[in-house]
CSV table of C-alpha atoms and ligand atoms in Angstrom, one decimal:
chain,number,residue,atom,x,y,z
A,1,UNK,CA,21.4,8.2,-14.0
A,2,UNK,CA,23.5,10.8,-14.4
A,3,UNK,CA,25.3,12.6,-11.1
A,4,UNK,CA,22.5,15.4,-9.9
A,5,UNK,CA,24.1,18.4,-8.5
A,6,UNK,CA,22.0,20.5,-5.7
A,7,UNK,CA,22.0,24.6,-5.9
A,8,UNK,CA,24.0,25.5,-2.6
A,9,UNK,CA,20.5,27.7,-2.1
A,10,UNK,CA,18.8,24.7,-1.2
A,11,UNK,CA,17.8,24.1,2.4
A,12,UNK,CA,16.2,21.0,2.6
A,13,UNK,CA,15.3,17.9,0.1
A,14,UNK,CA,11.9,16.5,0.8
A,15,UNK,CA,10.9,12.8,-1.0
A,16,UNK,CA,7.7,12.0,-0.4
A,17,UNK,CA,7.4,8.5,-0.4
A,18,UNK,CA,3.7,8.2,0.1
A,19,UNK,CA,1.2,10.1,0.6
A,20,UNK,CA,-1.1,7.4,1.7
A,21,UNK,CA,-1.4,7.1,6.1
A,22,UNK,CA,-2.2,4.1,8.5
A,23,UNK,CA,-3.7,7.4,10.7
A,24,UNK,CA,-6.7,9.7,9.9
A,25,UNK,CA,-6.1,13.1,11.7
A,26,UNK,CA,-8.9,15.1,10.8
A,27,UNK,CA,-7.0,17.9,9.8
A,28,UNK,CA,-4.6,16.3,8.0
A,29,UNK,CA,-3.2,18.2,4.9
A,30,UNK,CA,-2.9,15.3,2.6
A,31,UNK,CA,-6.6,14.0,2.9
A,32,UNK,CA,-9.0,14.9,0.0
A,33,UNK,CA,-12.2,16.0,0.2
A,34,UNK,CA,-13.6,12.3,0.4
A,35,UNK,CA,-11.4,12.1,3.3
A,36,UNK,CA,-8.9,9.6,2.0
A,37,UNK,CA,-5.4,10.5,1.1
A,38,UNK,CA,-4.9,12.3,-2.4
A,39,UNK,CA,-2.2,9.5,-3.3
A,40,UNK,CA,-5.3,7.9,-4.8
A,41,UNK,CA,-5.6,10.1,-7.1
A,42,UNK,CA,-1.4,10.6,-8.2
A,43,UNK,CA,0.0,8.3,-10.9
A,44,UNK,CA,1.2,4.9,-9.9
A,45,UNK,CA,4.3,5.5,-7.0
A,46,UNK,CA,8.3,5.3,-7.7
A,47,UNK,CA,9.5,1.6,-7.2
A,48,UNK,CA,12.7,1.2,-4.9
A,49,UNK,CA,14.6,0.6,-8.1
A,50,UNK,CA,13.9,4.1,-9.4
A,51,UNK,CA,14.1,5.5,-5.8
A,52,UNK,CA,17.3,4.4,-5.6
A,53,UNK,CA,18.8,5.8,-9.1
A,54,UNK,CA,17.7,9.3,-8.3
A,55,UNK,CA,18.8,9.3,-4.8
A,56,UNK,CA,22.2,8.0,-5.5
A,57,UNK,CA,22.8,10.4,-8.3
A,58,UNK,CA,22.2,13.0,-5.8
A,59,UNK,CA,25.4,15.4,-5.8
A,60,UNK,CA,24.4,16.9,-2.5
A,61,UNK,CA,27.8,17.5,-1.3
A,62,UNK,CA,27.2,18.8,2.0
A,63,UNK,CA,26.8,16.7,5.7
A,64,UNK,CA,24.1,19.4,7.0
A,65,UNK,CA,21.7,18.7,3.8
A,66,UNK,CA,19.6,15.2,4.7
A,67,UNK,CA,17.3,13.8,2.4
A,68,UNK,CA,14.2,13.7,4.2
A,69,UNK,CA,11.8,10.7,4.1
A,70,UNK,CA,8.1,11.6,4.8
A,71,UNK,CA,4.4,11.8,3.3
A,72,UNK,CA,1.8,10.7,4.8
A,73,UNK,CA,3.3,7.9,6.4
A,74,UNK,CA,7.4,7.5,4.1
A,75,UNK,CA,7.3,3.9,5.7
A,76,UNK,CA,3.8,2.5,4.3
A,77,UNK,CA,6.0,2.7,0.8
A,78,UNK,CA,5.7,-1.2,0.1
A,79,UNK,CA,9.2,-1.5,-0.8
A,80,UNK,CA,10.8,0.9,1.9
A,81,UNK,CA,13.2,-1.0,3.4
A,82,UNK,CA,14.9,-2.1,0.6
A,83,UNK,CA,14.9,2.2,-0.2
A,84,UNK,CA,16.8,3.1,2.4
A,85,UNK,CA,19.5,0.0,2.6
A,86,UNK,CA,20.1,0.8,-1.3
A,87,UNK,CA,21.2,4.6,-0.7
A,88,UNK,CA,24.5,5.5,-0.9
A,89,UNK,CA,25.8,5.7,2.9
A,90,UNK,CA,27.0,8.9,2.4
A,91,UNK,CA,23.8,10.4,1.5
A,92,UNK,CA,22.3,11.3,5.7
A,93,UNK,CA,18.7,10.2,6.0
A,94,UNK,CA,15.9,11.7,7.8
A,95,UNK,CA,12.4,10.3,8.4
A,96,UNK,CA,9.4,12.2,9.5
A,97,UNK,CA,7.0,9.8,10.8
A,98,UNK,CA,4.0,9.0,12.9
A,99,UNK,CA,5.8,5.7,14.7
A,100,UNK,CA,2.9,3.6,13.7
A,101,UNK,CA,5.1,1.0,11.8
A,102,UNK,CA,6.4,-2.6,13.4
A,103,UNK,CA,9.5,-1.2,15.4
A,104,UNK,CA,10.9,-4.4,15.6
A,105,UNK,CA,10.9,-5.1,12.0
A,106,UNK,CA,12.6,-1.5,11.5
A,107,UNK,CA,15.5,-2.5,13.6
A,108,UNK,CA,15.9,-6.1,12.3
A,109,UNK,CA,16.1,-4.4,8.6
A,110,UNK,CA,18.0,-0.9,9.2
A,111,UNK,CA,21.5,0.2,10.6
A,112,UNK,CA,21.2,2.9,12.9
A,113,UNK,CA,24.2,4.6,11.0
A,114,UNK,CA,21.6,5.7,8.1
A,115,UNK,CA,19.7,7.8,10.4
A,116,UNK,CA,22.7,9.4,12.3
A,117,UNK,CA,24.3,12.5,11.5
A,118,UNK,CA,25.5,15.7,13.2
A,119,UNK,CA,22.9,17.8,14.1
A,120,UNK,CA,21.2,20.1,16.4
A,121,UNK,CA,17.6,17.8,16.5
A,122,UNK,CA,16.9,13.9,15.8
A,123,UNK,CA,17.1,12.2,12.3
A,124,UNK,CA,13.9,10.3,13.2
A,125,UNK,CA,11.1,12.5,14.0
A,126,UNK,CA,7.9,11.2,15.3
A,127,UNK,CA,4.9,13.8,15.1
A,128,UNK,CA,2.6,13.1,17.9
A,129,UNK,CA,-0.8,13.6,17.4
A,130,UNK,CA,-3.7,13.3,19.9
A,131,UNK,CA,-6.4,11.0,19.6
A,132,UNK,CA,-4.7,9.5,16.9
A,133,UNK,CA,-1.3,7.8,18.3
A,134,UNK,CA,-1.0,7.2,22.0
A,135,UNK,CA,2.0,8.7,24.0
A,136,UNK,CA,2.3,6.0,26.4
A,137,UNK,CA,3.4,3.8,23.4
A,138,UNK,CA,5.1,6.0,21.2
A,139,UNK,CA,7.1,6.4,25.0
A,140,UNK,CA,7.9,2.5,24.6
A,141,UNK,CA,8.8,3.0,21.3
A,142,UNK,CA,10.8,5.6,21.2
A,143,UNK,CA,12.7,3.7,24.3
A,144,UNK,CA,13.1,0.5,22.1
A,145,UNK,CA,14.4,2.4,19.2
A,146,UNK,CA,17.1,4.3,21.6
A,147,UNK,CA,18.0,1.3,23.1
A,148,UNK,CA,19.0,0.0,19.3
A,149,UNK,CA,21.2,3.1,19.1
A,150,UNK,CA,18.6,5.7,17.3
A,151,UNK,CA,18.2,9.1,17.4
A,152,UNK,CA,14.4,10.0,17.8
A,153,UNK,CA,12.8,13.0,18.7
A,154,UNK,CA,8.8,13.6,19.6
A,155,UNK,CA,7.2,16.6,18.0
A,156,UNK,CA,3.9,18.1,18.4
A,157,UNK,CA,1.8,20.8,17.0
A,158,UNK,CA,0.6,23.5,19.4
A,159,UNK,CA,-2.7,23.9,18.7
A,160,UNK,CA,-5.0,26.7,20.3
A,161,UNK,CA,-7.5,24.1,21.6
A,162,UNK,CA,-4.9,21.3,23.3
A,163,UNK,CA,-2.4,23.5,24.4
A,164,UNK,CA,-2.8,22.1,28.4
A,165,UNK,CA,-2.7,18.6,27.1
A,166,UNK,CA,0.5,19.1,24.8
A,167,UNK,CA,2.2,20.5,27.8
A,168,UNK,CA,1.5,17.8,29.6
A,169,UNK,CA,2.8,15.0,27.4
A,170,UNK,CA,6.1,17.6,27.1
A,171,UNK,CA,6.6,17.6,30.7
A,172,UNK,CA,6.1,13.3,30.5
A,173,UNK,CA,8.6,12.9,27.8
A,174,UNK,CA,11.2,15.3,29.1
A,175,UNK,CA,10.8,13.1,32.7
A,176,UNK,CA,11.3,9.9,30.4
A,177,UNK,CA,14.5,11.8,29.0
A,178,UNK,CA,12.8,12.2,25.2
A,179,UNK,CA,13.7,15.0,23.2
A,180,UNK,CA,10.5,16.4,22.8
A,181,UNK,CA,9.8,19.7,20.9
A,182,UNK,CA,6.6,21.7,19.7
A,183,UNK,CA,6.3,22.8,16.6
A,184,UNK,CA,4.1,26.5,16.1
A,185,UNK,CA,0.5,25.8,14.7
A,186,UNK,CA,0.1,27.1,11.8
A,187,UNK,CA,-3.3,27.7,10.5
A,188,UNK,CA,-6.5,29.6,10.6
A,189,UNK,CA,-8.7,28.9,13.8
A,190,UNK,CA,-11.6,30.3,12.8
A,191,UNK,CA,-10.6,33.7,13.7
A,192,UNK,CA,-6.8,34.3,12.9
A,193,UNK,CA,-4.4,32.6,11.4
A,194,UNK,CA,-1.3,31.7,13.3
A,195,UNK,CA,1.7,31.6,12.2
A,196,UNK,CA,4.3,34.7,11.0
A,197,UNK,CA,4.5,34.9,7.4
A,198,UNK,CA,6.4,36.9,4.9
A,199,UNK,CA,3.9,37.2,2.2
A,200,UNK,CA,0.6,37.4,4.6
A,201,UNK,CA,-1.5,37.4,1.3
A,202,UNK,CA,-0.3,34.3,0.0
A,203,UNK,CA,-2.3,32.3,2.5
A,204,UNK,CA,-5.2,34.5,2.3
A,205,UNK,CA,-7.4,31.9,0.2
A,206,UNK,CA,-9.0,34.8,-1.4
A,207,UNK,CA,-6.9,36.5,-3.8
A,208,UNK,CA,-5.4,35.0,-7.2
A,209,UNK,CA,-2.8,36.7,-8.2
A,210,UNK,CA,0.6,36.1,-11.0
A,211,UNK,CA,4.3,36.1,-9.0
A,212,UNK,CA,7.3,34.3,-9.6
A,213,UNK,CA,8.7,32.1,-7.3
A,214,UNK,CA,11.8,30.1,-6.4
A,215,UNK,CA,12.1,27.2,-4.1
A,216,UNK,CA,14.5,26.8,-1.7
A,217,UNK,CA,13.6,23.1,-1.4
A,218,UNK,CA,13.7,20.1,-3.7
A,219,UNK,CA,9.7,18.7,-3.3
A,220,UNK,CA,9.9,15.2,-4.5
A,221,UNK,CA,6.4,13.6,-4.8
A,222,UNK,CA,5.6,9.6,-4.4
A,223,UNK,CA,5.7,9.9,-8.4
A,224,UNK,CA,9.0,11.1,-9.0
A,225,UNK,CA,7.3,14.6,-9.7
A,226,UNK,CA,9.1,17.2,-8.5
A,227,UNK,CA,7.0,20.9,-7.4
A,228,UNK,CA,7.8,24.2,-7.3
A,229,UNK,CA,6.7,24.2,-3.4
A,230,UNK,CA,4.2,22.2,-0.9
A,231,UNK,CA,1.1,23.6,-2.4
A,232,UNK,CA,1.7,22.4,-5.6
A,233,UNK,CA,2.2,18.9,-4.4
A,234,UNK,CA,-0.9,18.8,-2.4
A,235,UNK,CA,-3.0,20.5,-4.9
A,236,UNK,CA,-1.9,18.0,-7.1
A,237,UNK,CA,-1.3,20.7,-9.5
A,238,UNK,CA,1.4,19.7,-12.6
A,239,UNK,CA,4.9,18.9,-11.6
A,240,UNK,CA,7.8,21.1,-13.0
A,241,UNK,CA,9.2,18.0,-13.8
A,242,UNK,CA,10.1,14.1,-13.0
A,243,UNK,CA,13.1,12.9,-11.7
A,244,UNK,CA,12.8,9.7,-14.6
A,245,UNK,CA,12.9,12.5,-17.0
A,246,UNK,CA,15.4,12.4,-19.5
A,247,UNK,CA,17.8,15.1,-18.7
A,248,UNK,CA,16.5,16.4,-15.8
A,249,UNK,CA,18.3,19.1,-13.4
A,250,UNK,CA,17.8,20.9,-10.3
A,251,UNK,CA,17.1,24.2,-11.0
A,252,UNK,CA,17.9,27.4,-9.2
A,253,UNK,CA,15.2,29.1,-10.7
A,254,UNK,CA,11.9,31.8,-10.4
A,255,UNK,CA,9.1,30.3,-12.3
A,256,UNK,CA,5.9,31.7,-13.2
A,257,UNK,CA,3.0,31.0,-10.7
A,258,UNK,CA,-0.8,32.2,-11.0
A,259,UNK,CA,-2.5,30.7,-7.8
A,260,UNK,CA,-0.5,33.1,-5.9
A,261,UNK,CA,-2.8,33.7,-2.8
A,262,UNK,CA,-3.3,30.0,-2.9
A,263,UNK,CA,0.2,29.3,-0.9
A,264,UNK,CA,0.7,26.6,1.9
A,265,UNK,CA,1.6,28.3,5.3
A,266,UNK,CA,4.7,25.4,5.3
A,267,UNK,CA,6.3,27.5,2.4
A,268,UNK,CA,5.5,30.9,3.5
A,269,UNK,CA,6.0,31.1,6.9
A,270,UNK,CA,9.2,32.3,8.6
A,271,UNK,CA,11.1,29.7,10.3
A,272,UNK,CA,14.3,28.2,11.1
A,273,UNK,CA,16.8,26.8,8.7
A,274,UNK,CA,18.2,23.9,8.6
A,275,UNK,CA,21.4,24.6,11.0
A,276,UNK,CA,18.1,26.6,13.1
A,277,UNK,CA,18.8,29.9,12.6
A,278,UNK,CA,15.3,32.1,12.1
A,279,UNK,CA,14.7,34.1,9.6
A,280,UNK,CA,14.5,31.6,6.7
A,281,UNK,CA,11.1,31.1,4.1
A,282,UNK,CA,10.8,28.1,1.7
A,283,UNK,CA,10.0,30.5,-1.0
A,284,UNK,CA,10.9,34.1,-2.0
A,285,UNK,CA,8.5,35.6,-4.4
A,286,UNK,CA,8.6,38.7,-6.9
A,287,UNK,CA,6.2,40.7,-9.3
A,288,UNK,CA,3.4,40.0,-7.7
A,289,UNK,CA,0.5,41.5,-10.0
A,290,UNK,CA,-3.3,40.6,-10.5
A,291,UNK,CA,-3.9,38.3,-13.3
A,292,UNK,CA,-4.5,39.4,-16.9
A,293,UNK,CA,-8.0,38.7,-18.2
A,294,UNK,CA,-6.7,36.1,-20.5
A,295,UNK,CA,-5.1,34.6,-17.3
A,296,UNK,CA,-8.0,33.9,-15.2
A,297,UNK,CA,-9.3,30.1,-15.6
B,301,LIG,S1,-0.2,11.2,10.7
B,301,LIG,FE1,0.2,12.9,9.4
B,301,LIG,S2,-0.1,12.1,7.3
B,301,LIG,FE2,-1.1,10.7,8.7
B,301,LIG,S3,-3.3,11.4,8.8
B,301,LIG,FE3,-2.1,12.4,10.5
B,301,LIG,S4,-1.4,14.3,9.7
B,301,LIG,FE4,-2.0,13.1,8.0
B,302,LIG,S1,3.5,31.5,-5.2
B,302,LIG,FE1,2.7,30.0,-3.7
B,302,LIG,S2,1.5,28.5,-4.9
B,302,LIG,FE2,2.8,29.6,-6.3
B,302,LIG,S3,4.7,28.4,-6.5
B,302,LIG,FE3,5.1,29.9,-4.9
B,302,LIG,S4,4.5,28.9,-3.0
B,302,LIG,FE4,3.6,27.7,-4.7
């Protein structure tokens, strides 16, 4: 393929590797309405062949811009492995993950070197999630995985309801000398939503309106489509393109959008960059208007 350049603009580059999960959180994002995960439903998923030809023609050309591996659960990808031992050693590597693969078998295959970069918070980040993965062994695992020489870090979501039991685990991990961090919930409980967002109507669920929007991130789904932003890919709405494509670039671009009102918090909520300064959204959106009659679907 040929070399990919990345818009300086670009804050973070997302692959998706799967969207299928070895968990079932009830409110997880990526489960459809039958409660399984939407990959079901996406074309067939990228081989580690093709994986590697896009990543490698990555021209990303900055130390403080990862590639971030995540889904569902990045390492259920059959051939992941063999993914992430045929990228460029250059490119840095992230993985979000829920620790629920063999931890033996991920240092037997990978060298702690792809996971290790310079930065303020761990390459490997493990979300926590109650009921669904158990501290005391994400403790030993995490433990295991230091001992091997990475960098992991425990995150959890803190949600209205669980906020005494979140502290807890915080205060256990930080005794056990775990970087452990909370992430803001974001979300509607029922009565609010939580979260601060620049465009508070985007999440409202009940408008529909016509913007134009730009990304800051490149959204890479387990097809190889690539989405104008989180909702998109969840939604399982058309891709703006695929990275197989003949020809394709990274664009720097606004592009039309008429579900506007049917945003992801993850893209409109204010947040930290990636060197964590606050202040930064995913998107940045203009004209907003209400449809046209010939528009509406
Ligand atoms: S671990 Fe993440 S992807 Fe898996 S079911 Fe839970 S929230 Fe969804
Ligand atoms: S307006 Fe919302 S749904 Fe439309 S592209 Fe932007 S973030 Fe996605």
């Amino acid at each position: 393929m040929k070399p990919l350049g990345v818009p300086r603009e670009y804050n973070y580059i997302a692959v998706f590797l799967s969207l299928s999960c070895n968990l079932a959180c009830p409110y997880c994002i990526n489960l459809n309405e039958e409660g399984s995960t939407r990959s079901k439903v996406s074309r067939r998923h990228l081989g580690a062949k093709e994986w590697i030809a896009f990543l490698n023609s990555l021209e990303i050309g900055r130390e403080d811009l990862p590639i971030t591996l995540q889904g569902g659960e990045p390492t259920m990808h059959k051939e992941f492995y063999d993914i992430v031992n045929g990228v460029r050693d250059d490119l840095k590597l992230d993985l979000l993950t829920n620790f629920m693969f063999d931890v033996d078998e991920f240092i037997a295959c990978v060298d702690p070197k792809k996971f290790t970069r310079d930065a303020k918070y761990a390459a490997i980040r493990v979300s926590y999630h109650p009921g669904q993965n158990e501290i005391n062994d994400l403790i030993v695992r995490h433990h295991k995985m230091r001992d091997a020489g990475f960098y992991v870090g425990l995150y959890a979501v803190m949600t209205p309801w669980n906020e005494a039991h979140i502290k807890e685990v915080q205060m256990k991990c930080l005794a056990e000398g775990i970087d452990f961090r909370v992430k803001e919930y974001l979300g509607f409980d029922g009565d609010r939503w939580h979260g601060t967002y620049k465009y508070p109507e985007a999440i409202s669920q009940k408008v529909e309106k016509y913007c134009e929007c730009k990304t800051t991130e490149l959204i890479v789904g387990p097809n190889g489509g690539v989405y104008r932003c989180h909702s998109d890919l969840y939604e399982n709405r058309t891709p703006v393109a695929y990275v197989m494509d003949e020809g394709f670039e990274i664009e720097d671009i606004y592009r039309p959008c008429y579900v506007f009102g049917h945003c992801n918090p993850c893209d409109i909520k204010i947040k930290t960059n990636r060197f964590q300064e606050f202040g930064h959204t995913s998107v940045d959106i203009r004209n907003i208007r209400e449809l046209a009659a010939d528009e509406k679907i």
